[in-house]
DNA sequence: ATCGGCCATCGAACCGGTTCGAGTATCGTA
DNA sequence: TACGATACTCGAACCGGTTCGATGGCCGAT
């Protein structure tokens, strides 16, 4: 690979002139620039980004961590983030953390040591150890979807408590009184908000909350399936299920099918997040959708502006989008 | 951030000794190493990977391109690749190319200029221009899933012609004679192989191939949906559909539903690739599954060995895995 | 003719590591 | 006592860029 010195020699100028030609063409005379361009192109010269990054102190790479890239929510979020980042001139290192906070911490430390330019984080940890770890990072961090309470990081998400409220209200209006909530990983902010929204809305409607109907599905298919099997084989089984995310709704649906129930005739089901290819899943699940492209757009914008010199010490920003109910065919009044 | 010189000063040694302590501890006396460790840890020193990469001439980054990260096949493939790469000490830059060859070329050129250590490619291009572009890359390249004919790149995939054969054979055995094939993007090797496997198997069973029943679904949901709508509203509609991938099977299924057909009573459907969350999709689609973790494992192994000094000029290798039929409930004998 | 200012260019230092060749101290052996 | 071998350690060059301060040529104004 040709280096800047090769080009300088070929064009009969110094390396600083070559560097200038690429970086600040206005400071170089037209004839000189011309000669440099020619020399560079015949030698096939491309500046070595490694050397540039070393000198500049940071790279044109951003890091993204997701809990599970095969979850369509994260997949679609990432797809948009990646496209935006590209347009802003960044490459994206993505790490699938399997929703494990310790893997996340470890990866973040490595990326930070790489002098990565910025990080978009779907956080999966909590507690003082975790937050202090995040605060120690040199790279700017934007959190998406999950908030990390106790940090001053930029944050973009949907109004998740409202989402839970909308679903709960919908089920209550249909006449359900025994509603189970398949909740997410307990210590996560988002999971807590969804539980809070559920409980609030139940109470507001004058309904008792049976805490044994709030179960931990850990945001994944398998746990939701197992918990639903347990819920639906109880003598006092619920008439409706509210899953805190898409994967858990699918796990719940499998349990409903296997136990021979009809959804929605016997059991209603609704969830937060977009269920993939919902039009071929029957019943079509009623859900509260997030605006994924917009989440991605704002997250990338926040990060890009924070990576600029001026944005470094700006006060933290946050945006909360309003989710919207998408009716399916998976909810109906409870059996008489 | 502390540099190696800070550590050297604090430990009262030279920078070379510090470097040695981290790289080849055996060459440093125990007491000295001890002092260096202490100095490093109190200063919070971590070697700057940028500087290391610059000096070594390559980074600990590999690039992965996928056609569409929201397609569960790519998602799961990537997830495994990423995990393996991590274990081998690499970070992964992933780019979603939207299955566009020109975006792929552009990204590959950028990554190559970054002195990326290696590339895992799910290729979406063809033709001499494309192949010569690939051959010019400095970084070693391993291709997965799609082969690029005319290049000498490592290659890992399933026996895709066999996969097509298995599906076709299965449908023929059930008694179908008018079978439509919803094919992938025409110029791609994999799409061609699947068509070839289909045609071969039809002929071997003494059946005519009606070429108007081989349609281009472009490997995606929307096109497959549209093509299926067209196929199933023909007077001489097929009794079975064979989709060349998972997304197209879902698109076809949606068309089947919308037209009010029953699958499998009226129309049988089968496909190649794993359909995500197939246990909640009714009917459960009969499919030929690829061993994704194994594909990922081999691809990463190939790349890691090629990135080593000794592997650089080794002859190209390839592995073809045998796919397996997973019965669902979406296929049945044709209506009488 | 002299001076100040601007423009284009250059040399050299620097980013933070790695590595090679050389220097010094220690030890065993002749 | 002299010698070479061995074990550590060091200084300096280098990877390939960026950038600061300096230099020289040229212009217009005084």
XYZ file of C-alpha atoms (C1' of nucleotides) in Angstrom:
732
model
C 0.000 0.000 0.000
C 1.290 3.370 -0.920
C 1.972 5.750 1.939
C 1.761 9.478 2.098
C 5.543 9.657 1.653
C 5.354 7.737 -1.598
C 2.835 10.215 -2.880
C 4.907 13.155 -1.681
C 7.960 11.828 -3.479
C 6.038 11.131 -6.677
C 4.472 14.582 -6.674
C 7.694 16.299 -5.661
C 6.217 17.867 -2.535
C 6.412 17.313 1.195
C 4.157 14.993 3.134
C 2.500 17.936 4.819
C 1.408 19.254 1.457
C -0.097 15.923 0.558
C -1.903 15.780 3.857
C -3.169 19.293 3.310
C -4.337 18.487 -0.187
C -6.646 15.866 1.217
C -7.685 17.652 4.370
C -7.800 21.345 3.508
C -7.549 21.698 -0.251
C -8.075 25.443 -0.012
C -4.666 25.847 1.537
C -2.887 24.329 -1.446
C -2.403 25.917 -4.843
C -4.352 24.446 -7.706
C -1.359 23.202 -9.665
C 0.144 21.501 -6.648
C -3.135 19.914 -5.711
C -3.458 18.647 -9.249
C -0.043 16.989 -9.134
C -0.838 15.412 -5.781
C -4.169 14.050 -6.990
C -2.503 12.478 -9.965
C 0.311 10.938 -7.999
C -2.148 9.614 -5.462
C -4.417 8.062 -8.005
C -1.685 6.383 -10.023
C -0.240 4.942 -6.832
C -3.680 3.954 -5.599
C -3.093 5.849 -2.401
C -5.746 5.846 0.310
C -4.936 7.437 3.678
C -4.522 4.840 6.382
C -7.435 5.364 8.763
C -5.479 3.676 11.521
C -2.778 6.319 11.393
C -5.339 9.079 11.137
C -7.200 7.776 14.139
C -4.040 7.419 16.153
C -3.079 11.001 15.517
C -6.580 12.374 15.987
C -7.150 10.399 19.127
C -10.349 8.763 17.966
C -11.611 6.634 15.110
C -14.503 6.773 12.687
C -16.054 3.771 14.339
C -19.034 3.635 16.589
C -20.056 0.728 18.744
C -23.539 -0.631 19.149
C -24.543 -3.231 21.672
C -27.794 -5.103 21.359
C -29.300 -7.690 23.626
C -30.130 -10.098 20.853
C -29.707 -9.319 17.200
C -32.148 -12.061 16.207
C -34.929 -10.251 18.019
C -36.540 -8.292 15.191
C -36.862 -5.226 17.363
C -33.113 -5.022 17.784
C -32.514 -6.203 14.243
C -34.589 -3.447 12.744
C -33.259 -0.866 15.154
C -29.728 -1.803 14.268
C -30.430 -1.792 10.563
C -31.544 1.813 10.735
C -28.773 2.882 13.071
C -26.218 1.344 10.785
C -27.596 3.093 7.739
C -27.638 6.464 9.483
C -24.143 6.014 10.830
C -22.903 5.173 7.371
C -24.359 8.328 5.980
C -22.562 10.255 8.685
C -19.310 8.550 7.700
C -18.981 6.009 10.468
C -18.610 2.275 10.496
C -20.390 0.274 13.135
C -19.052 -2.410 15.400
C -21.944 -4.383 16.758
C -21.891 -6.764 19.660
C -24.609 -9.146 20.644
C -24.471 -9.286 24.413
C -27.081 -11.984 24.917
C -28.674 -9.487 27.286
C -25.909 -10.109 29.811
C -24.735 -7.073 31.666
C -21.282 -8.461 32.360
C -20.605 -9.180 28.697
C -21.811 -5.695 27.980
C -19.417 -4.150 30.481
C -16.526 -6.110 29.144
C -17.245 -5.170 25.546
C -17.731 -1.529 26.391
C -14.360 -1.440 28.105
C -12.697 -2.970 25.069
C -14.396 -0.614 22.662
C -13.458 2.313 24.811
C -9.848 1.195 24.827
C -10.058 1.118 21.014
C -10.770 4.855 21.161
C -14.098 4.272 19.539
C -15.844 7.525 18.619
C -19.138 6.796 20.317
C -21.471 4.155 21.613
C -25.144 3.390 21.194
C -26.214 1.175 24.004
C -29.283 -0.913 24.640
C -28.404 -1.299 28.275
C -28.992 -4.530 30.146
C -27.473 -3.781 33.482
C -28.304 -1.835 36.587
C -26.904 -0.999 39.974
C -24.111 1.274 41.141
C -21.291 -0.875 39.820
C -22.818 -0.896 36.359
C -23.588 2.795 36.241
C -20.181 3.848 37.459
C -18.685 1.647 34.779
C -20.720 3.503 32.148
C -19.769 6.888 33.518
C -16.098 6.056 33.364
C -16.176 5.521 29.604
C -14.350 8.144 27.590
C -16.561 7.758 24.529
C -19.934 9.479 24.469
C -22.811 7.080 25.064
C -26.402 7.249 23.916
C -28.843 4.804 25.480
C -31.788 3.472 23.535
C -34.839 1.585 24.695
C -33.599 0.831 28.191
C -32.824 3.758 30.429
C -30.065 3.508 32.991
C -31.295 5.433 36.005
C -28.633 7.359 37.840
C -26.591 8.281 34.775
C -26.529 11.433 32.739
C -26.576 9.785 29.363
C -28.602 10.768 26.333
C -31.670 8.611 26.078
C -34.179 7.743 23.378
C -37.147 5.454 23.801
C -40.868 5.130 23.610
C -43.112 6.000 26.491
C -43.064 2.503 27.790
C -45.308 3.066 30.777
C -47.894 4.543 28.448
C -47.542 1.531 26.166
C -48.326 -0.774 29.055
C -51.210 1.439 29.993
C -52.696 1.348 26.510
C -52.580 -2.446 26.369
C -54.016 -2.840 29.838
C -56.779 -0.345 29.194
C -57.654 -2.163 25.981
C -57.981 -5.499 27.780
C -59.953 -3.995 30.650
C -62.395 -2.339 28.251
C -63.048 -5.707 26.661
C -64.196 -6.870 30.063
C -61.174 -8.765 31.343
C -60.639 -8.738 35.093
C -58.027 -11.424 35.542
C -55.168 -10.223 33.393
C -51.721 -11.710 33.663
C -48.621 -9.730 32.857
C -45.637 -11.587 31.493
C -42.962 -9.146 32.531
C -39.388 -8.557 31.428
C -36.145 -8.988 33.290
C -36.928 -7.639 36.774
C -34.097 -5.221 37.407
C -34.396 -3.432 34.064
C -35.960 -0.005 33.959
C -38.164 -0.807 30.988
C -39.537 -3.934 32.606
C -40.315 -2.007 35.761
C -42.080 0.743 33.837
C -44.248 -1.765 32.049
C -45.222 -3.382 35.303
C -45.943 0.041 36.765
C -48.108 0.981 33.795
C -49.984 -2.265 34.120
C -50.576 -1.956 37.855
C -51.525 1.721 37.643
C -54.068 1.122 34.947
C -55.608 -1.826 36.733
C -55.994 0.239 39.893
C -57.334 3.233 38.016
C -60.055 0.940 36.726
C -60.823 -0.263 40.199
C -59.401 -3.706 39.657
C -57.368 -5.684 42.147
C -53.897 -6.667 41.079
C -53.156 -10.289 41.776
C -49.386 -10.249 42.075
C -49.148 -13.925 41.358
C -50.314 -13.037 37.843
C -47.235 -10.889 37.253
C -44.593 -13.362 36.195
C -41.018 -13.013 35.020
C -40.642 -13.958 31.359
C -37.168 -12.446 31.150
C -37.976 -10.844 27.797
C -37.472 -14.145 26.011
C -39.451 -16.811 24.240
C -38.563 -19.809 26.384
C -39.251 -18.243 29.749
C -42.506 -16.752 28.519
C -43.560 -20.137 27.195
C -42.824 -21.833 30.511
C -44.513 -19.133 32.560
C -47.579 -19.210 30.356
C -47.841 -22.981 30.672
C -47.864 -22.478 34.420
C -50.388 -19.630 34.327
C -52.833 -21.393 32.079
C -52.864 -24.642 34.003
C -53.863 -22.913 37.224
C -57.466 -23.460 38.278
C -57.947 -19.699 38.473
C -56.270 -18.983 35.188
C -56.340 -15.505 33.704
C -58.541 -14.672 30.736
C -56.018 -12.357 29.148
C -52.248 -12.167 28.825
C -50.226 -9.036 28.411
C -46.673 -9.780 27.278
C -44.064 -7.105 27.822
C -42.415 -7.725 24.476
C -42.796 -9.459 21.141
C -40.731 -12.589 21.789
C -42.648 -13.306 24.961
C -45.940 -12.944 23.117
C -44.834 -15.640 20.700
C -43.761 -17.896 23.551
C -47.098 -17.334 25.223
C -48.910 -18.099 21.999
C -47.112 -21.382 21.672
C -48.231 -22.346 25.165
C -51.805 -21.334 24.343
C -51.727 -23.532 21.254
C -50.188 -26.495 22.989
C -52.737 -26.452 25.766
C -55.489 -26.483 23.161
C -56.888 -23.086 23.989
C -58.321 -20.845 21.339
C -56.956 -17.351 21.090
C -58.858 -15.058 21.449
C -61.975 -17.079 22.335
C -60.527 -18.627 25.503
C -57.544 -16.412 26.119
C -56.769 -12.930 24.828
C -53.194 -11.940 24.114
C -51.562 -8.574 23.500
C -48.039 -7.257 23.713
C -45.635 -4.400 23.372
C -43.350 -4.255 20.314
C -43.789 -5.236 16.784
C -44.305 -8.944 16.182
C -42.418 -9.941 13.067
C -44.422 -11.048 10.057
C -47.495 -10.666 12.144
C -49.708 -10.917 9.108
C -48.997 -14.627 8.779
C -49.360 -15.379 12.451
C -52.882 -16.268 13.390
C -54.375 -14.758 15.298
C -52.725 -11.472 14.403
C -51.474 -10.234 17.711
C -52.705 -6.927 19.057
C -49.676 -4.851 19.892
C -48.309 -1.462 20.749
C -45.788 -0.497 18.145
C -42.699 1.636 18.515
C -41.448 3.882 15.755
C -38.168 2.107 15.161
C -36.793 4.251 12.313
C -37.418 7.341 14.387
C -35.754 5.853 17.468
C -32.749 5.030 15.326
C -32.682 8.426 13.710
C -32.713 10.301 16.983
C -30.175 8.016 18.598
C -27.767 8.518 15.726
C -28.352 12.261 15.704
C -27.680 12.491 19.413
C -24.493 10.523 19.063
C -23.230 12.416 16.050
C -23.729 15.757 17.720
C -22.122 14.522 20.898
C -19.098 13.296 18.987
C -18.535 16.777 17.614
C -16.294 19.041 19.622
C -19.070 21.394 20.556
C -21.433 18.638 21.651
C -19.072 16.979 24.059
C -20.190 18.763 27.197
C -23.735 19.639 26.232
C -26.333 18.757 28.847
C -27.942 15.334 28.424
C -30.921 15.139 26.120
C -33.765 12.719 25.905
C -36.682 11.986 23.632
C -39.692 9.894 24.487
C -41.822 8.836 21.551
C -45.468 7.983 21.792
C -46.233 4.378 20.871
C -49.406 3.420 19.065
C -51.877 0.580 19.366
C -52.188 -1.719 16.381
C -55.290 -3.854 16.601
C -55.060 -7.506 15.760
C -57.413 -10.415 16.183
C -55.901 -11.828 19.335
C -58.083 -10.004 21.825
C -61.784 -10.429 22.512
C -64.137 -10.260 25.472
C -63.538 -12.984 28.058
C -65.588 -16.184 27.834
C -68.910 -15.819 29.652
C -5.406 7.986 29.221
C -2.070 6.794 30.430
C 0.447 5.915 27.766
C 3.243 3.416 27.758
C 5.677 6.236 28.539
C 3.773 7.188 31.658
C 3.987 3.626 32.824
C 7.676 3.436 31.956
C 8.369 6.570 33.950
C 6.329 5.411 36.931
C 8.020 2.028 36.963
C 11.456 3.477 36.337
C 12.047 1.465 33.180
C 12.094 2.088 29.443
C 9.060 1.863 27.194
C 10.484 -1.206 25.536
C 10.521 -2.999 28.835
C 6.907 -2.118 29.434
C 5.985 -3.324 25.995
C 7.878 -6.536 26.610
C 6.191 -7.053 29.936
C 2.856 -7.161 28.206
C 3.898 -8.970 25.058
C 6.595 -11.411 26.094
C 6.670 -11.559 29.877
C 9.308 -14.316 29.822
C 11.864 -11.852 28.591
C 11.526 -9.640 31.646
C 12.722 -10.369 35.168
C 10.085 -11.050 37.755
C 10.770 -7.998 39.895
C 10.689 -5.662 36.930
C 7.489 -7.197 35.624
C 6.001 -6.759 39.050
C 6.855 -3.065 39.146
C 5.457 -2.583 35.661
C 2.206 -4.350 36.518
C 1.768 -2.187 39.544
C 2.499 1.035 37.745
C 0.176 0.049 34.932
C -2.671 -0.832 37.194
C -2.440 2.265 39.363
C -2.377 4.415 36.236
C -5.178 2.418 34.662
C -3.034 1.781 31.618
C -4.444 -0.136 28.650
C -2.393 -0.432 25.469
C -3.881 1.639 22.676
C -5.103 -0.818 20.049
C -4.923 1.881 17.411
C -1.200 2.290 17.914
C -0.716 -1.454 18.054
C -2.617 -1.929 14.842
C -0.721 0.819 13.109
C 2.583 -0.717 14.007
C 1.486 -4.267 13.246
C -0.057 -3.271 9.952
C -3.505 -4.676 10.609
C -6.257 -4.364 13.158
C -8.188 -6.785 15.315
C -11.328 -6.036 13.397
C -13.141 -8.170 10.908
C -15.898 -7.069 8.598
C -19.105 -8.912 7.911
C -21.590 -7.986 5.236
C -25.100 -9.360 5.283
C -27.913 -8.844 2.833
C -30.485 -8.084 5.472
C -29.841 -8.367 9.170
C -33.565 -8.573 9.906
C -33.782 -11.811 7.965
C -33.434 -14.381 10.762
C -31.100 -16.480 8.673
C -28.587 -13.672 8.488
C -29.361 -12.575 12.015
C -28.587 -15.942 13.473
C -25.602 -16.468 11.233
C -24.210 -13.149 12.322
C -24.873 -13.836 15.962
C -22.741 -16.938 15.835
C -20.037 -15.383 13.721
C -19.797 -12.495 16.121
C -19.488 -14.767 19.112
C -16.781 -16.867 17.486
C -14.875 -13.807 16.372
C -14.991 -12.438 19.872
C -13.532 -15.593 21.264
C -10.732 -15.319 18.755
C -10.086 -11.758 19.925
C -11.694 -9.833 17.096
C -14.368 -7.194 16.973
C -16.844 -7.237 14.144
C -17.938 -4.423 11.892
C -21.181 -5.387 10.273
C -22.817 -3.762 7.310
C -26.296 -4.359 6.061
C -26.084 -4.043 2.296
C -29.777 -4.386 1.545
C -28.681 -7.112 -0.844
C -27.265 -4.493 -3.189
C -24.025 -5.400 -4.874
C -22.913 -1.823 -5.369
C -23.288 -0.956 -1.693
C -21.383 -4.110 -0.946
C -18.513 -3.125 -3.223
C -18.315 0.316 -1.751
C -18.274 -0.948 1.801
C -15.681 -3.584 1.052
C -13.395 -0.957 -0.414
C -13.746 1.189 2.680
C -13.128 -1.676 5.026
C -10.111 -2.711 3.052
C -8.711 0.802 3.283
C -9.163 0.523 7.070
C -6.685 -2.351 7.033
C -9.351 -4.631 8.347
C -7.982 -8.057 9.247
C -10.493 -10.100 7.288
C -13.932 -10.216 5.755
C -16.837 -12.609 5.886
C -19.042 -11.974 2.938
C -22.531 -13.040 2.035
C -22.069 -12.000 -1.556
C -24.824 -10.383 -3.552
C -23.074 -9.565 -6.763
C -21.891 -11.344 -9.842
C -20.147 -10.634 -13.077
C -16.536 -9.830 -13.988
C -16.537 -6.330 -12.549
C -17.734 -7.624 -9.211
C -15.343 -10.534 -9.031
C -12.319 -8.484 -9.987
C -13.270 -6.049 -7.277
C -13.267 -8.871 -4.747
C -9.958 -10.215 -5.931
C -8.307 -6.848 -5.525
C -9.012 -6.680 -1.819
C -5.986 -6.965 0.413
C -7.839 -8.549 3.292
C -8.645 -12.256 3.174
C -12.253 -12.975 2.307
C -14.447 -15.924 3.211
C -17.759 -16.250 1.402
C -20.763 -17.782 3.100
C -24.063 -18.939 1.701
C -23.645 -17.398 -1.742
C -20.712 -18.573 -3.824
C -19.054 -16.163 -6.205
C -18.116 -18.232 -9.242
C -14.848 -17.297 -10.823
C -13.056 -16.368 -7.621
C -10.693 -18.355 -5.477
C -12.222 -17.473 -2.160
C -12.915 -19.755 0.752
C -16.522 -20.825 0.728
C -18.945 -22.312 3.241
C -22.536 -23.193 2.553
C -25.122 -25.898 2.529
C -25.649 -28.130 -0.457
C -28.264 -25.887 -1.858
C -29.053 -27.928 -4.938
C -29.630 -30.926 -2.725
C -31.902 -28.823 -0.526
C -34.018 -27.930 -3.528
C -34.034 -31.538 -4.541
C -35.237 -32.742 -1.162
C -38.133 -30.313 -1.147
C -39.132 -31.101 -4.700
C -38.913 -34.821 -4.121
C -41.068 -34.470 -1.027
C -43.778 -32.615 -2.953
C -43.650 -35.024 -5.866
C -43.998 -38.009 -3.563
C -47.146 -36.473 -2.125
C -48.565 -36.560 -5.611
C -48.080 -32.983 -6.779
C -47.481 -32.497 -10.499
C -47.936 -28.757 -10.879
C -45.372 -27.319 -8.533
C -44.375 -23.658 -8.651
C -40.941 -22.485 -7.609
C -40.639 -19.030 -6.128
C -37.002 -18.411 -6.929
C -34.401 -16.021 -5.590
C -32.592 -13.150 -7.283
C -31.803 -14.506 -10.754
C -28.112 -13.769 -11.125
C -27.121 -15.212 -7.758
C -25.431 -18.563 -7.648
C -27.605 -19.884 -4.855
C -30.806 -18.955 -6.647
C -29.583 -20.702 -9.765
C -28.652 -23.853 -7.876
C -32.064 -24.029 -6.299
C -33.742 -23.718 -9.652
C -31.431 -26.380 -11.047
C -32.220 -28.729 -8.178
C -35.920 -28.182 -8.711
C -35.810 -28.748 -12.464
C -33.519 -31.780 -12.159
C -35.752 -33.472 -9.643
C -38.891 -32.789 -11.592
C -37.330 -34.319 -14.706
C -35.930 -37.271 -12.821
C -39.469 -38.014 -11.750
C -40.692 -37.785 -15.294
C -42.540 -34.534 -14.786
C -42.676 -31.646 -17.199
C -41.346 -28.346 -15.983
C -43.670 -25.473 -16.757
C -41.275 -22.543 -16.826
C -44.047 -20.062 -16.230
C -44.283 -21.627 -12.769
C -40.742 -20.570 -11.945
C -41.076 -16.982 -10.798
C -38.666 -14.417 -9.410
C -39.400 -13.638 -5.777
C -36.072 -11.855 -5.310
C -35.525 -13.575 -1.971
C -37.881 -11.167 -0.255
C -41.305 -11.104 1.314
C -42.975 -8.487 -0.853
C -41.988 -9.919 -4.208
C -42.909 -13.416 -3.143
C -46.277 -12.174 -1.977
C -46.958 -10.456 -5.288
C -45.784 -13.413 -7.353
C -47.869 -15.822 -5.336
C -50.939 -13.686 -5.773
C -50.349 -13.925 -9.491
C -49.696 -17.665 -9.468
C -52.716 -18.546 -7.418
C -55.165 -16.499 -9.428
C -54.232 -18.306 -12.655
C -56.823 -20.725 -13.922
C -54.177 -23.460 -14.034
C -52.807 -22.656 -10.635
C -50.207 -24.915 -9.071
C -51.107 -27.246 -6.233
C -47.824 -26.735 -4.422
C -45.369 -23.918 -3.874
C -41.674 -24.293 -3.234
C -40.140 -21.076 -1.939
C -36.375 -20.664 -2.245
C -36.057 -19.069 1.166
C -37.845 -18.383 4.425
C -38.976 -14.812 3.806
C -40.527 -15.779 0.508
C -42.402 -18.635 2.164
C -43.969 -16.148 4.557
C -44.882 -13.827 1.711
C -46.428 -16.753 -0.135
C -48.323 -17.784 2.955
C -49.798 -14.358 3.292
C -51.036 -14.521 -0.277
C -52.512 -17.974 0.356
C -54.362 -16.623 3.378
C -55.619 -13.527 1.639
C -56.995 -15.475 -1.271
C -58.883 -17.644 1.171
C -57.038 -20.859 0.384
C -56.351 -23.441 3.016
C -52.791 -24.552 3.428
C -52.182 -27.472 3.015
C -55.623 -28.639 1.910
C -55.754 -26.454 -1.210
C -52.122 -25.486 -1.588
C -49.007 -27.095 -0.172
C -46.057 -24.918 0.776
C -42.445 -25.749 1.580
C -39.230 -23.809 1.616
C -35.514 -23.702 2.185
C -34.170 -22.088 5.375
C -35.434 -21.923 8.839
C -38.684 -20.056 9.278
C -38.452 -18.063 12.483
C -40.762 -19.011 15.335
C -42.269 -21.595 13.089
C -44.008 -23.256 15.981
C -46.484 -20.406 16.255
C -47.074 -20.110 12.548
C -49.922 -22.286 11.387
C -49.517 -24.330 9.428
C -46.000 -25.110 10.508
C -44.055 -24.813 7.318
C -42.146 -27.802 6.002
C -38.602 -26.702 5.418
C -35.049 -27.710 4.733
C -32.908 -26.406 7.523
C -29.297 -25.292 7.372
C -26.951 -25.796 10.275
C -26.339 -22.150 10.998
C -24.000 -22.501 13.993
C -21.838 -24.856 11.985
C -21.771 -22.543 8.973
C -20.683 -19.751 11.274
C -18.095 -21.880 13.000
C -16.445 -22.976 9.793
C -16.543 -19.514 8.278
C -14.839 -18.051 11.318
C -12.289 -20.846 11.427
C -11.451 -20.348 7.780
C -11.021 -16.654 8.271
C -8.951 -16.947 11.426
C -6.551 -19.382 9.828
C -6.299 -17.250 6.723
C -5.509 -14.186 8.807
C -2.544 -15.978 10.339
C 0.774 -15.585 8.586
C 0.912 -19.202 7.526
C -2.622 -19.260 6.174
C -2.286 -16.295 3.889
C -1.382 -18.194 0.751
C -2.977 -21.528 1.474
C -5.109 -22.931 -1.324
C -8.798 -22.044 -1.131
C -10.967 -24.313 0.951
C -14.638 -25.033 0.912
C -17.176 -26.897 2.972
C -20.612 -27.923 1.851
C -22.935 -29.015 4.628
C -25.847 -31.342 4.164
C -29.183 -29.721 4.915
C -32.031 -31.630 6.492
C -35.751 -31.799 5.979
C -37.922 -30.702 8.867
C -41.499 -31.811 8.411
C -44.252 -29.365 9.141
C -47.958 -29.396 8.494
C -47.951 -27.241 5.396
C -47.727 -30.028 2.848
C -50.302 -32.651 1.944
C -51.441 -34.524 -1.148
C -53.044 -32.280 -3.768
C -56.828 -31.891 -3.740
C -58.498 -34.656 -5.712
C 13.791 51.277 -1.987
C 11.649 49.455 2.202
C 8.349 47.271 4.765
C 4.322 44.522 6.174
C 1.354 40.914 5.063
C -0.219 37.012 2.697
C 0.237 32.693 0.399
C 2.199 28.308 -0.490
C 5.163 25.069 1.145
C 8.213 22.688 4.139
C 10.648 20.338 8.163
C 10.096 18.349 12.316
C 7.659 16.889 16.247
C 4.131 14.048 17.620
C 0.297 10.294 18.317
C 1.425 5.446 21.245
C 2.846 1.614 20.555
C 6.702 -2.525 18.737
C 11.094 -4.295 17.755
C 15.921 -4.631 16.622
C 20.576 -4.120 17.735
C 23.499 -2.954 21.306
C 25.085 -2.434 26.080
C 25.815 -3.997 30.855
C 25.886 -7.003 34.694
C 26.203 -11.656 36.349
C 27.799 -16.191 36.286
C 30.199 -20.498 35.157
C 34.215 -22.376 33.239
C 38.976 -22.878 31.620
C 42.146 -14.081 36.162
C 40.164 -13.988 31.747
C 36.632 -15.339 28.801
C 32.349 -16.224 26.597
C 27.586 -17.208 27.427
C 23.347 -15.679 29.396
C 19.851 -12.685 31.136
C 17.962 -8.121 31.286
C 17.339 -3.740 29.848
C 17.676 0.218 26.970
C 17.718 3.753 23.103
C 16.244 4.676 18.786
C 13.953 3.813 14.599
C 9.646 2.952 12.795
C 4.378 2.420 11.530
C 1.653 6.521 8.503
C -0.487 9.989 9.161
C -1.480 15.482 11.202
C -0.192 19.949 12.506
C 2.544 23.786 14.267
C 5.932 27.096 13.552
C 9.210 28.677 10.231
C 10.715 30.084 5.616
C 10.810 32.279 1.330
C 8.635 34.566 -2.553
C 5.633 37.937 -4.113
C 2.480 41.688 -3.806
C 0.878 46.369 -2.796
C 1.405 50.388 0.062
C 4.290 53.968 1.822
